[in-house]
Short mmCIF file of C-alpha atoms and ligand atoms in Angstrom, two decimals:
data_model
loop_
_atom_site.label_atom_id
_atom_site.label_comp_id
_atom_site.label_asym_id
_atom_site.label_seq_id
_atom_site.Cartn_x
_atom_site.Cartn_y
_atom_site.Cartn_z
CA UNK M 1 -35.49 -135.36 70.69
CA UNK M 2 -37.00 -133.25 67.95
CA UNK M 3 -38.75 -130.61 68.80
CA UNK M 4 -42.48 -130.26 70.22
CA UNK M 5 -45.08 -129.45 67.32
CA UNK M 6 -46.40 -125.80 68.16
CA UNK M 7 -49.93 -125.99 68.62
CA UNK M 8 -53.05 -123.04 68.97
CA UNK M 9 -54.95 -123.71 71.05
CA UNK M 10 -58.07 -121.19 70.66
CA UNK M 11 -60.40 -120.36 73.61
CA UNK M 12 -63.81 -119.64 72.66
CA UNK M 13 -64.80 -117.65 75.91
CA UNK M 14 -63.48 -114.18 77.08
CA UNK M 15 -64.95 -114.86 81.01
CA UNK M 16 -62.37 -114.11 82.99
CA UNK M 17 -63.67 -117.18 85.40
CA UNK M 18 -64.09 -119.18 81.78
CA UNK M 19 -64.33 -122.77 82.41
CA UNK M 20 -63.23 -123.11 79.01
CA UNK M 21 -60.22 -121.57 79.27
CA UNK M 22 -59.57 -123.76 82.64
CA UNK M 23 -59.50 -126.60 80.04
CA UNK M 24 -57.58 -125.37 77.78
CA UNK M 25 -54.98 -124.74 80.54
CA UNK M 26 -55.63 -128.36 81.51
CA UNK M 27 -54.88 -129.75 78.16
CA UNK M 28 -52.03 -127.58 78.00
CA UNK M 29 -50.47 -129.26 81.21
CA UNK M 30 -52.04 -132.49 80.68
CA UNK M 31 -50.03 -132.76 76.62
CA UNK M 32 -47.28 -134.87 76.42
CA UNK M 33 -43.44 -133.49 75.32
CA UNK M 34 -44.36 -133.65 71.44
CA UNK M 35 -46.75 -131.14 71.69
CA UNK M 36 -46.38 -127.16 72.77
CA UNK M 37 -49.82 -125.42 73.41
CA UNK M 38 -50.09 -122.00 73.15
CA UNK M 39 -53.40 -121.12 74.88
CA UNK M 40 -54.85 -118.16 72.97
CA UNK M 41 -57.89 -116.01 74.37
CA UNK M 42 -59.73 -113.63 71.43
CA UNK M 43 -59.95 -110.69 73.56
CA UNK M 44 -58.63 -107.85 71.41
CA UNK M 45 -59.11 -109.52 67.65
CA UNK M 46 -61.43 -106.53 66.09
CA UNK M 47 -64.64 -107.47 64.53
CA UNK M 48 -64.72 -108.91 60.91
CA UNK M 49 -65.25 -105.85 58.63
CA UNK M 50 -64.96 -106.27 54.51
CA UNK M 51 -63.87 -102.88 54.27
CA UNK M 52 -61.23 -103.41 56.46
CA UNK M 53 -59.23 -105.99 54.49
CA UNK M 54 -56.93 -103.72 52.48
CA UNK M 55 -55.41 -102.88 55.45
CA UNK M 56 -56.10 -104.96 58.37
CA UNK M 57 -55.90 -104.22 61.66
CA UNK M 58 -52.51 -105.31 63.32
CA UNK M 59 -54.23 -107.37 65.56
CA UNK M 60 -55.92 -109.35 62.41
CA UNK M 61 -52.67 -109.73 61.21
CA UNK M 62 -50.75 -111.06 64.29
CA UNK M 63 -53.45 -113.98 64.93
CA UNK M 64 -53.48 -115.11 61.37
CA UNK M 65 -49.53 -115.12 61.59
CA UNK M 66 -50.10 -117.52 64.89
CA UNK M 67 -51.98 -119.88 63.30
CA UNK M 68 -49.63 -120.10 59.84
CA UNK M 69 -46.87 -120.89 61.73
CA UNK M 70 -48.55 -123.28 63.95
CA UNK M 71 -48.71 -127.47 63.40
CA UNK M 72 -51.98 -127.54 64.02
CA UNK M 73 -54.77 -125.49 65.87
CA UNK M 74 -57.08 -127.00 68.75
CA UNK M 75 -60.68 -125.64 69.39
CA UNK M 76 -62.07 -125.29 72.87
CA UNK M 77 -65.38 -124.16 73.32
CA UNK M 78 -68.18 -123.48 74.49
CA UNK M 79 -71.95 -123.23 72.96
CA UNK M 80 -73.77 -120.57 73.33
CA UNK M 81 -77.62 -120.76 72.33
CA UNK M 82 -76.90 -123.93 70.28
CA UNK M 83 -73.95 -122.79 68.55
CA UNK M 84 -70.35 -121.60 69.10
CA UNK M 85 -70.29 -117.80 70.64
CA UNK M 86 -69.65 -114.97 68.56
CA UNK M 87 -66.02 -114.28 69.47
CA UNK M 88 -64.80 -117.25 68.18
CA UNK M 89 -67.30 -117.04 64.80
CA UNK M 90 -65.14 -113.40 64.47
CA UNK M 91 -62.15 -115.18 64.92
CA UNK M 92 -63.06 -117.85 62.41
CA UNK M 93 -64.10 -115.05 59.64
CA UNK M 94 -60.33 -113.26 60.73
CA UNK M 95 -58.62 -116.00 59.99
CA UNK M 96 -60.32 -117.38 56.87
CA UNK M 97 -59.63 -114.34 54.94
CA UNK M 98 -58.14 -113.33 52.16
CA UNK M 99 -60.26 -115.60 49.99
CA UNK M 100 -58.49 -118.55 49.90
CA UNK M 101 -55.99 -117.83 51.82
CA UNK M 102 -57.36 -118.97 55.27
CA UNK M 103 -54.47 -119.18 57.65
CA UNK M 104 -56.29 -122.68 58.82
CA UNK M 105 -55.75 -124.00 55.23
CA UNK M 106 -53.80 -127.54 55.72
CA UNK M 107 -53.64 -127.25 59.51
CA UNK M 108 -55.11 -130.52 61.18
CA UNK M 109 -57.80 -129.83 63.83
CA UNK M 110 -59.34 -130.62 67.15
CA UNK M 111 -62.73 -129.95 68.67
CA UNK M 112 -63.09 -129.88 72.51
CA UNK M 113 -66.38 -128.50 73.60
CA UNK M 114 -67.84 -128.13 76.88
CA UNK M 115 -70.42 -127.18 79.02
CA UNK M 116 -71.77 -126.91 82.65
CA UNK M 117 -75.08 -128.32 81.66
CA UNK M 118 -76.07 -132.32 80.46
CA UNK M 119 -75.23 -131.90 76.75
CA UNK M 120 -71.33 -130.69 76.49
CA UNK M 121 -71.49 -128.20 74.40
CA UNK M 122 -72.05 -130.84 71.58
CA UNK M 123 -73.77 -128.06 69.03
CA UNK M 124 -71.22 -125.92 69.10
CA UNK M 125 -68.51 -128.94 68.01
CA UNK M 126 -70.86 -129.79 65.32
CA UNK M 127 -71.45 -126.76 64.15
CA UNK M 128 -67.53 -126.44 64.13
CA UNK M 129 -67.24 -129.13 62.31
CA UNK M 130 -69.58 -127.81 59.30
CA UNK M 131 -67.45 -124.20 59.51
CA UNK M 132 -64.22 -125.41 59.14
CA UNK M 133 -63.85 -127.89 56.46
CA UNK M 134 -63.69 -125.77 53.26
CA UNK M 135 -60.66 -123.25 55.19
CA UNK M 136 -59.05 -125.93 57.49
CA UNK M 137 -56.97 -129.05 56.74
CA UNK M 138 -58.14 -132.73 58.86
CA UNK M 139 -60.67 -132.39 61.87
CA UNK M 140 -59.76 -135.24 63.99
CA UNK M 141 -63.23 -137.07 63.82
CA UNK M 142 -62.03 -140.03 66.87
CA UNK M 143 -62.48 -139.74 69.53
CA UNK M 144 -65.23 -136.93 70.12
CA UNK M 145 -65.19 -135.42 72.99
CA UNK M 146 -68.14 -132.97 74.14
CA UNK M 147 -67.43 -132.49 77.91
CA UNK M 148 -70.71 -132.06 80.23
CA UNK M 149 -71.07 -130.95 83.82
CA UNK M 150 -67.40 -128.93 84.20
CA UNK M 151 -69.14 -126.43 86.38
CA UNK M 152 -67.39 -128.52 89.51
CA UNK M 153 -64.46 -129.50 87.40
CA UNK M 154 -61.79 -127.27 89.30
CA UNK M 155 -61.07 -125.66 92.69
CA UNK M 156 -60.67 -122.01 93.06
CA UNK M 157 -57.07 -121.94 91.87
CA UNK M 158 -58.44 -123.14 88.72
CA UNK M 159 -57.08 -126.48 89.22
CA UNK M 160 -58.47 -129.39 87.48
CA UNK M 161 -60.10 -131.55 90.12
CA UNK M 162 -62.21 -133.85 88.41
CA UNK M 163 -60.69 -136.85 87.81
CA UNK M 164 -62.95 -138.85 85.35
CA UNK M 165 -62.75 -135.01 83.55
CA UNK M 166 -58.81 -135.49 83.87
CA UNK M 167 -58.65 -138.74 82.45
CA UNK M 168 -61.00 -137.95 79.33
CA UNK M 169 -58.54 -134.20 78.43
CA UNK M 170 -55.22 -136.76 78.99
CA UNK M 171 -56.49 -139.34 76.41
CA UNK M 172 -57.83 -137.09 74.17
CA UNK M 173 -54.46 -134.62 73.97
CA UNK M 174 -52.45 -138.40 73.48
CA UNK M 175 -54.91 -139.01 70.23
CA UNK M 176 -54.65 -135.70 69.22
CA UNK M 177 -50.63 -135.61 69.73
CA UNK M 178 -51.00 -138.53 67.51
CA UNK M 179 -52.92 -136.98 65.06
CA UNK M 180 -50.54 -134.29 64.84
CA UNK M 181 -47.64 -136.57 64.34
CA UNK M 182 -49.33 -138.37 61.18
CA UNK M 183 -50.40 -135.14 59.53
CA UNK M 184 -46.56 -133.24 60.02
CA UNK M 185 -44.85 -136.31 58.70
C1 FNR I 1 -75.10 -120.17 77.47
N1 FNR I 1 -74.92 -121.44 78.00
C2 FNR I 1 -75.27 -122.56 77.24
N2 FNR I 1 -74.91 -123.82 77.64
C3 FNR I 1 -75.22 -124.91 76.87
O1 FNR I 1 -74.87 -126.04 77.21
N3 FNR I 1 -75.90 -124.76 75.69
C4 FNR I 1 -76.30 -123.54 75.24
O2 FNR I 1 -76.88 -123.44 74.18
C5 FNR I 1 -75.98 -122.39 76.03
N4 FNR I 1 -76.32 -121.13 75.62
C6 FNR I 1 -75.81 -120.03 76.26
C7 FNR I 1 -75.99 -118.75 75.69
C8 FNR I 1 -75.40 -117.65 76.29
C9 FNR I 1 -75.51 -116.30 75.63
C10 FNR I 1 -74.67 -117.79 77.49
C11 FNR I 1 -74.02 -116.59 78.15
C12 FNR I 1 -74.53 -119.03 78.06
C13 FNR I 1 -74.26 -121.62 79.30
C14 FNR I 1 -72.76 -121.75 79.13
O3 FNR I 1 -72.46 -123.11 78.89
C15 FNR I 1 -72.05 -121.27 80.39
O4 FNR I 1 -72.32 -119.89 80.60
C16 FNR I 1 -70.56 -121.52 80.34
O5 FNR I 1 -70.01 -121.25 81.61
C17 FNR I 1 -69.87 -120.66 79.28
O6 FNR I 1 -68.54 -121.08 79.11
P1 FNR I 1 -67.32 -120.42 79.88
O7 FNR I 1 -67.42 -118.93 79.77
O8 FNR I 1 -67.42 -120.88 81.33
O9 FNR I 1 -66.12 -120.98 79.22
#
């Protein structure tokens, strides 16, 4: 079998009890054997400073590298105030840079987003999805998935316990997987 298509998968909480990142793990078990996700958490990627790109900060440097050599990067996320949080904005603005040279450039992308509440976070995919076009490659527009009420989604091993939650994550990692396949071919 040839192998799995290395995927990012980038968290866009830093909670150490991040429901989020409980997804992401999720999706990461839930993906079938063409896909390898690398769950990746922002904590230590240095604010976005102009003057700084000359000579970035190693840590700048070793997520961009990530992302270039990945086959495609998956967003998880969560909104914040209507939006995504400012972590994974600074992450964004990391990774887009040099001018025109985003590392996202050609990389097909997903959108998970999430939230406790009624609405799942669905502001913070669109916004995504207005960010990301002029420094990404394809954002996989079917299905959409904005994931509501995850605040009793898992038990306190952080193990996915929600089944209608684990059916949604299994089908959309298969389309993505998909996705993947048709943009790498
Ligand atoms: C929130 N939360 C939130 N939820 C939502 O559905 N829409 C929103 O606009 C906001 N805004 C918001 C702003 C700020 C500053 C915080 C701290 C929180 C609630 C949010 O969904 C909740 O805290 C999640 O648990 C955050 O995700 P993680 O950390 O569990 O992954």
């Amino acid at each position: 079998m040839a192998s799995p298509f290395n995927i990012v998968v980038i968290v866009g909480s830093i909670r150490k009890e991040s429901f989020t990142l409980k997804i992401a793990n999720a999706l990461a078990r839930l993906a079938p054997a063409s896909l390898q996700l690398d769950v990746v958490t922002l904590h230590g990627i240095s604010f976005f400073n102009q003057d700084l790109e000359a000579n970035p900060p190693a840590d700048w440097l070793a997520f961009r590298e990530k992302i270039q050599k990945s086959a495609g990067v998956l967003f998880v996320t969560p909104e914040y105030n209507r939006s995504i949080p400012g972590v994974l904005k600074n992450a964004i603005d990391v990774a887009s840079r040099p001018y025109g040279k985003s590392s996202f450039l050609g990389k097909p992308i997903g959108i998970v987003s999430n939230s406790p509440g009624p609405l799942g976070g669905v502001n913070a995919a669109k916004h995504l999805q207005n960010i990301l076009p002029g420094i990404s490659g394809p954002i996989l527009g079917q299905p959409e998935i904005y994931l509501n009420g995850v605040g009793d989604a898992f038990d306190d091993k952080a193990q996915l316990t929600k089944e209608s939650l684990q059916k949604v994550l299994a089908q959309y990692i298969d389309a993505f997987a998909a996705f993947i396949e048709r943009q790498n071919r």
